[in-house]
Amino acid sequence: MPSETLQIPTAAGPADAFAAYPDGGERHPAVLMYPDGFGLRPVLREMAAQLAGHGYYVLVPHIFHRHGPAPVLDLPEHIGEDVRPALFARLMPMIEAHTPECVLSDAAAYLAFLTTRPEVAAGPVAVTGYCIGGLLALRTAAAHPGRVAALAAFHAPVNADGPAPFSRLTARVHLAHAEGDLTPESLADLDRTLATAGVEGTSEIYPATTHGFTMRDTAAFNAPALQRHWNNLLPLLTRTLRPT
């Protein structure tokens, strides 16, 4: 599986990123994959490579590139609850500095970059994200409705911007929530927002999960939930990026 580290031109300077794609010299639909708050690291590279194996060009940007190349923090191999608070104390200033204006500027650069890659097929793209990356994916899809055909967000604060982004979506969605992040009542409110906006797709709470359940290198990891994530993500991509 070919992979490479890239430099993406942005208004704030070059942003490093990781890309994985199938071998063979053909063009493939693109997926822009936003990492969680701990950023671009081995587990995200592994997930990108796994997704690429299904026939996609997968681009994972370093979302904190304004603070230096990845990794901006020295992370342990396993992010346990004992180290999580200290790590987030250092990450929060970077997360807060990544304003909606920065997000949209970078998103436009990432999408433009994909059009230049010889491995990427013409046509719509998908965006997916984890934790804060899911919110970035939502903002990207809302800002580029003619370009983004699919949006998948996992254990993400998708309500952070209120209902406005959903009213701009044309993408088909899968929103997966941790049991510890969203109550059934909050899910019902979100579902009403999606219905009012005419958004098609699914929104569900994954049972017995806590925030971060897809990330194999954290204490929140839940193997059945990660598989459920693939079971929902792959058909969504097939339906939107490979129409029959």
mmCIF file of C-alpha atoms in Angstrom:
data_model
loop_
_atom_site.group_PDB
_atom_site.id
_atom_site.type_symbol
_atom_site.label_atom_id
_atom_site.label_comp_id
_atom_site.label_asym_id
_atom_site.label_seq_id
_atom_site.Cartn_x
_atom_site.Cartn_y
_atom_site.Cartn_z
ATOM 1 C CA MET A 1 0.000 0.000 0.000
ATOM 2 C CA PRO A 2 1.759 3.205 -1.128
ATOM 3 C CA SER A 3 1.873 6.020 1.421
ATOM 4 C CA GLU A 4 3.709 9.294 1.720
ATOM 5 C CA THR A 5 4.161 12.401 3.816
ATOM 6 C CA LEU A 6 3.186 15.535 1.907
ATOM 7 C CA GLN A 7 3.342 19.304 2.220
ATOM 8 C CA ILE A 8 0.065 21.049 1.404
ATOM 9 C CA PRO A 9 0.173 24.772 0.534
ATOM 10 C CA THR A 10 -2.173 26.777 2.780
ATOM 11 C CA ALA A 11 -2.676 30.463 3.489
ATOM 12 C CA ALA A 12 -0.823 29.923 6.775
ATOM 13 C CA GLY A 13 2.127 28.152 5.182
ATOM 14 C CA PRO A 14 2.816 24.525 4.316
ATOM 15 C CA ALA A 15 0.853 21.886 6.230
ATOM 16 C CA ASP A 16 2.255 18.401 6.545
ATOM 17 C CA ALA A 17 -0.099 15.515 5.856
ATOM 18 C CA PHE A 18 -0.151 11.764 5.364
ATOM 19 C CA ALA A 19 -1.651 10.059 2.325
ATOM 20 C CA ALA A 20 -2.345 6.399 1.575
ATOM 21 C CA TYR A 21 -3.775 4.960 -1.619
ATOM 22 C CA PRO A 22 -3.995 1.702 -3.588
ATOM 23 C CA ASP A 23 -1.113 0.582 -5.755
ATOM 24 C CA GLY A 24 -1.475 0.196 -9.502
ATOM 25 C CA GLY A 25 -1.381 3.707 -10.907
ATOM 26 C CA GLU A 26 -5.156 4.147 -11.169
ATOM 27 C CA ARG A 27 -7.254 7.062 -9.933
ATOM 28 C CA HIS A 28 -9.460 6.623 -6.866
ATOM 29 C CA PRO A 29 -12.158 8.603 -5.031
ATOM 30 C CA ALA A 30 -10.725 10.801 -2.281
ATOM 31 C CA VAL A 31 -11.464 10.801 1.426
ATOM 32 C CA LEU A 32 -10.285 13.674 3.617
ATOM 33 C CA MET A 33 -9.802 12.187 7.097
ATOM 34 C CA TYR A 34 -9.494 14.610 10.026
ATOM 35 C CA PRO A 35 -7.748 13.226 13.134
ATOM 36 C CA ASP A 36 -8.913 13.576 16.710
ATOM 37 C CA GLY A 37 -7.429 16.122 19.107
ATOM 38 C CA PHE A 38 -4.276 14.094 19.651
ATOM 39 C CA GLY A 39 -3.465 14.644 16.002
ATOM 40 C CA LEU A 40 -1.677 12.849 13.212
ATOM 41 C CA ARG A 41 0.082 9.788 14.637
ATOM 42 C CA PRO A 42 0.557 6.054 13.943
ATOM 43 C CA VAL A 43 -3.026 4.996 14.694
ATOM 44 C CA LEU A 44 -4.387 7.515 12.156
ATOM 45 C CA ARG A 45 -1.875 6.359 9.567
ATOM 46 C CA GLU A 46 -2.991 2.769 10.158
ATOM 47 C CA MET A 47 -6.666 3.686 9.769
ATOM 48 C CA ALA A 48 -5.940 5.657 6.609
ATOM 49 C CA ALA A 49 -4.041 2.715 5.123
ATOM 50 C CA GLN A 50 -6.865 0.335 6.034
ATOM 51 C CA LEU A 51 -9.409 2.588 4.328
ATOM 52 C CA ALA A 52 -7.155 3.027 1.310
ATOM 53 C CA GLY A 53 -7.142 -0.738 0.939
ATOM 54 C CA HIS A 54 -10.829 -0.485 0.002
ATOM 55 C CA GLY A 55 -9.997 1.632 -3.033
ATOM 56 C CA TYR A 56 -9.700 5.218 -1.798
ATOM 57 C CA TYR A 57 -7.085 7.941 -1.755
ATOM 58 C CA VAL A 58 -7.029 8.948 1.920
ATOM 59 C CA LEU A 59 -5.518 12.250 3.051
ATOM 60 C CA VAL A 60 -4.933 12.904 6.767
ATOM 61 C CA PRO A 61 -3.841 16.508 7.431
ATOM 62 C CA HIS A 62 -1.871 17.719 10.424
ATOM 63 C CA ILE A 63 -4.520 20.087 11.733
ATOM 64 C CA PHE A 64 -2.149 21.903 14.113
ATOM 65 C CA HIS A 65 0.414 22.771 11.442
ATOM 66 C CA ARG A 66 0.437 26.420 12.560
ATOM 67 C CA HIS A 67 2.230 25.240 15.715
ATOM 68 C CA GLY A 68 4.897 23.201 13.941
ATOM 69 C CA PRO A 69 5.116 19.863 12.132
ATOM 70 C CA ALA A 70 3.573 16.695 13.542
ATOM 71 C CA PRO A 71 3.849 15.590 16.223
ATOM 72 C CA VAL A 72 3.439 18.828 18.156
ATOM 73 C CA LEU A 73 3.390 16.783 21.382
ATOM 74 C CA ASP A 74 5.377 13.749 22.391
ATOM 75 C CA LEU A 75 2.612 11.184 22.872
ATOM 76 C CA PRO A 76 2.971 7.888 24.702
ATOM 77 C CA GLU A 77 2.237 4.698 22.787
ATOM 78 C CA HIS A 78 -0.904 4.327 24.908
ATOM 79 C CA ILE A 79 -2.859 7.390 26.019
ATOM 80 C CA GLY A 80 -4.296 6.331 29.362
ATOM 81 C CA GLU A 81 -6.551 8.297 31.655
ATOM 82 C CA ASP A 82 -3.543 9.054 33.859
ATOM 83 C CA VAL A 83 -1.893 11.188 31.145
ATOM 84 C CA ARG A 84 -4.936 12.456 29.267
ATOM 85 C CA PRO A 85 -5.618 15.572 31.434
ATOM 86 C CA ALA A 86 -2.033 16.826 31.178
ATOM 87 C CA LEU A 87 -1.964 16.255 27.417
ATOM 88 C CA PHE A 88 -5.233 18.085 26.886
ATOM 89 C CA ALA A 89 -4.043 20.992 28.999
ATOM 90 C CA ARG A 90 -1.303 21.442 26.414
ATOM 91 C CA LEU A 91 -3.579 20.731 23.424
ATOM 92 C CA MET A 92 -6.450 23.043 24.335
ATOM 93 C CA PRO A 93 -4.666 26.299 23.409
ATOM 94 C CA MET A 94 -3.996 24.847 19.952
ATOM 95 C CA ILE A 95 -7.577 23.610 19.593
ATOM 96 C CA GLU A 96 -8.915 27.011 20.643
ATOM 97 C CA ALA A 97 -6.546 28.785 18.229
ATOM 98 C CA HIS A 98 -7.909 26.652 15.376
ATOM 99 C CA THR A 99 -10.807 29.018 14.765
ATOM 100 C CA PRO A 100 -13.632 28.392 12.285
ATOM 101 C CA GLU A 101 -11.868 30.789 9.917
ATOM 102 C CA CYS A 102 -8.676 28.697 10.135
ATOM 103 C CA VAL A 103 -10.681 25.517 9.635
ATOM 104 C CA LEU A 104 -12.360 26.774 6.473
ATOM 105 C CA SER A 105 -9.156 28.250 5.050
ATOM 106 C CA ASP A 106 -7.361 24.943 5.563
ATOM 107 C CA ALA A 107 -10.308 22.907 4.252
ATOM 108 C CA ALA A 108 -10.293 24.834 0.996
ATOM 109 C CA ALA A 109 -6.556 24.194 0.676
ATOM 110 C CA TYR A 110 -6.929 20.466 1.359
ATOM 111 C CA LEU A 111 -9.722 20.089 -1.194
ATOM 112 C CA ALA A 112 -7.792 22.079 -3.780
ATOM 113 C CA PHE A 113 -4.722 19.922 -3.142
ATOM 114 C CA LEU A 114 -6.705 16.763 -3.836
ATOM 115 C CA THR A 115 -7.531 18.020 -7.324
ATOM 116 C CA THR A 116 -3.799 18.110 -8.108
ATOM 117 C CA ARG A 117 -3.031 14.515 -7.173
ATOM 118 C CA PRO A 118 -2.597 12.078 -10.070
ATOM 119 C CA GLU A 119 -3.961 9.265 -7.884
ATOM 120 C CA VAL A 120 -7.298 11.050 -7.245
ATOM 121 C CA ALA A 121 -10.303 10.560 -9.507
ATOM 122 C CA ALA A 122 -12.455 13.445 -10.646
ATOM 123 C CA GLY A 123 -15.756 13.796 -8.849
ATOM 124 C CA PRO A 124 -17.028 14.327 -5.322
ATOM 125 C CA VAL A 125 -15.080 13.546 -2.161
ATOM 126 C CA ALA A 126 -15.951 12.333 1.320
ATOM 127 C CA VAL A 127 -14.884 13.843 4.629
ATOM 128 C CA THR A 128 -14.617 11.915 7.851
ATOM 129 C CA GLY A 129 -13.350 12.867 11.278
ATOM 130 C CA TYR A 130 -12.879 11.772 14.857
ATOM 131 C CA CYS A 131 -13.556 13.820 17.996
ATOM 132 C CA ILE A 132 -12.729 17.456 17.116
ATOM 133 C CA GLY A 133 -11.923 16.184 13.626
ATOM 134 C CA GLY A 134 -15.586 15.285 13.213
ATOM 135 C CA LEU A 135 -16.521 18.912 13.811
ATOM 136 C CA LEU A 136 -13.918 19.975 11.230
ATOM 137 C CA ALA A 137 -15.420 17.458 8.800
ATOM 138 C CA LEU A 138 -18.893 18.910 9.375
ATOM 139 C CA ARG A 139 -17.644 22.446 8.794
ATOM 140 C CA THR A 140 -15.866 21.336 5.623
ATOM 141 C CA ALA A 141 -18.937 19.570 4.242
ATOM 142 C CA ALA A 142 -21.180 22.535 5.057
ATOM 143 C CA ALA A 143 -18.801 24.970 3.361
ATOM 144 C CA HIS A 144 -18.412 22.849 0.207
ATOM 145 C CA PRO A 145 -21.823 21.296 -0.471
ATOM 146 C CA GLY A 146 -21.134 20.899 -4.171
ATOM 147 C CA ARG A 147 -17.920 19.000 -3.554
ATOM 148 C CA VAL A 148 -18.537 16.821 -0.500
ATOM 149 C CA ALA A 149 -20.887 13.902 -1.065
ATOM 150 C CA ALA A 150 -20.417 12.062 2.231
ATOM 151 C CA LEU A 151 -19.767 13.086 5.820
ATOM 152 C CA ALA A 152 -18.938 10.693 8.643
ATOM 153 C CA ALA A 153 -18.214 11.946 12.157
ATOM 154 C CA PHE A 154 -17.331 9.716 15.113
ATOM 155 C CA HIS A 155 -17.558 10.729 18.792
ATOM 156 C CA ALA A 156 -17.584 14.341 17.570
ATOM 157 C CA PRO A 157 -19.093 17.539 19.046
ATOM 158 C CA VAL A 158 -21.341 18.007 16.021
ATOM 159 C CA ASN A 159 -23.711 20.264 17.972
ATOM 160 C CA ALA A 160 -20.973 22.819 18.698
ATOM 161 C CA ASP A 161 -22.051 25.224 15.933
ATOM 162 C CA GLY A 162 -25.785 24.772 16.424
ATOM 163 C CA PRO A 163 -28.152 23.834 13.573
ATOM 164 C CA ALA A 164 -26.688 26.200 10.952
ATOM 165 C CA PRO A 165 -24.134 23.788 9.383
ATOM 166 C CA PHE A 166 -26.757 21.100 8.860
ATOM 167 C CA SER A 167 -28.935 23.466 6.832
ATOM 168 C CA ARG A 168 -26.072 23.820 4.325
ATOM 169 C CA LEU A 169 -25.306 20.131 3.918
ATOM 170 C CA THR A 170 -25.996 18.185 0.765
ATOM 171 C CA ALA A 171 -23.778 15.276 1.842
ATOM 172 C CA ARG A 172 -25.203 11.993 3.035
ATOM 173 C CA VAL A 173 -24.134 11.494 6.659
ATOM 174 C CA HIS A 174 -23.308 8.992 9.327
ATOM 175 C CA LEU A 175 -22.981 10.517 12.786
ATOM 176 C CA ALA A 176 -21.787 8.101 15.466
ATOM 177 C CA HIS A 177 -21.977 9.214 19.076
ATOM 178 C CA ALA A 178 -20.430 7.799 22.228
ATOM 179 C CA GLU A 179 -22.870 6.706 24.886
ATOM 180 C CA GLY A 180 -20.997 8.968 27.279
ATOM 181 C CA ASP A 181 -21.268 11.998 24.977
ATOM 182 C CA LEU A 182 -24.929 12.136 23.983
ATOM 183 C CA THR A 183 -28.116 11.249 25.824
ATOM 184 C CA PRO A 184 -31.069 9.681 23.998
ATOM 185 C CA GLU A 185 -32.913 12.977 24.472
ATOM 186 C CA SER A 186 -30.052 14.928 22.869
ATOM 187 C CA LEU A 187 -29.964 12.404 20.030
ATOM 188 C CA ALA A 188 -33.675 12.948 19.432
ATOM 189 C CA ASP A 189 -33.090 16.721 19.296
ATOM 190 C CA LEU A 190 -30.261 16.226 16.795
ATOM 191 C CA ASP A 191 -32.400 13.925 14.676
ATOM 192 C CA ARG A 192 -35.098 16.610 14.519
ATOM 193 C CA THR A 193 -32.476 19.124 13.394
ATOM 194 C CA LEU A 194 -31.315 16.755 10.655
ATOM 195 C CA ALA A 195 -34.869 16.094 9.520
ATOM 196 C CA THR A 196 -35.712 19.807 9.416
ATOM 197 C CA ALA A 197 -32.588 20.441 7.326
ATOM 198 C CA GLY A 198 -33.441 17.586 4.972
ATOM 199 C CA VAL A 199 -30.184 15.761 5.727
ATOM 200 C CA GLU A 200 -30.154 12.123 4.659
ATOM 201 C CA GLY A 201 -28.282 9.405 6.509
ATOM 202 C CA THR A 202 -27.973 7.942 9.977
ATOM 203 C CA SER A 203 -27.245 9.254 13.445
ATOM 204 C CA GLU A 204 -26.872 6.834 16.325
ATOM 205 C CA ILE A 205 -25.346 6.184 19.711
ATOM 206 C CA TYR A 206 -22.913 3.273 19.715
ATOM 207 C CA PRO A 207 -23.707 1.115 22.774
ATOM 208 C CA ALA A 208 -21.302 0.831 25.713
ATOM 209 C CA THR A 209 -18.905 3.454 24.372
ATOM 210 C CA THR A 210 -17.052 6.408 25.798
ATOM 211 C CA HIS A 211 -15.563 9.393 24.002
ATOM 212 C CA GLY A 212 -12.752 8.320 21.696
ATOM 213 C CA PHE A 213 -13.936 4.748 21.122
ATOM 214 C CA THR A 214 -12.345 4.390 17.666
ATOM 215 C CA MET A 215 -8.802 5.205 18.775
ATOM 216 C CA ARG A 216 -6.796 2.053 19.391
ATOM 217 C CA ASP A 217 -4.066 3.896 21.297
ATOM 218 C CA THR A 218 -6.363 5.343 23.982
ATOM 219 C CA ALA A 219 -8.081 4.001 27.078
ATOM 220 C CA ALA A 220 -11.454 4.699 25.429
ATOM 221 C CA PHE A 221 -10.879 2.182 22.636
ATOM 222 C CA ASN A 222 -13.731 -0.235 22.004
ATOM 223 C CA ALA A 223 -12.987 -2.936 19.412
ATOM 224 C CA PRO A 224 -16.639 -3.812 18.576
ATOM 225 C CA ALA A 225 -17.421 -0.110 18.159
ATOM 226 C CA LEU A 226 -14.447 0.347 15.826
ATOM 227 C CA GLN A 227 -15.759 -2.502 13.685
ATOM 228 C CA ARG A 228 -19.225 -0.945 13.746
ATOM 229 C CA HIS A 229 -17.557 2.252 12.530
ATOM 230 C CA TRP A 230 -16.146 0.406 9.500
ATOM 231 C CA ASN A 231 -19.456 -1.353 8.920
ATOM 232 C CA ASN A 232 -21.155 2.046 8.599
ATOM 233 C CA LEU A 233 -18.392 4.043 6.927
ATOM 234 C CA LEU A 234 -17.603 1.699 4.049
ATOM 235 C CA PRO A 235 -21.198 1.396 2.714
ATOM 236 C CA LEU A 236 -21.601 5.169 3.014
ATOM 237 C CA LEU A 237 -18.523 5.707 0.849
ATOM 238 C CA THR A 238 -19.605 3.083 -1.679
ATOM 239 C CA ARG A 239 -23.052 4.636 -2.003
ATOM 240 C CA THR A 240 -21.818 8.208 -2.447
ATOM 241 C CA LEU A 241 -18.460 7.878 -4.203
ATOM 242 C CA ARG A 242 -19.076 4.752 -6.278
ATOM 243 C CA PRO A 243 -22.666 5.090 -7.536
ATOM 244 C CA THR A 244 -23.855 2.333 -9.823
#
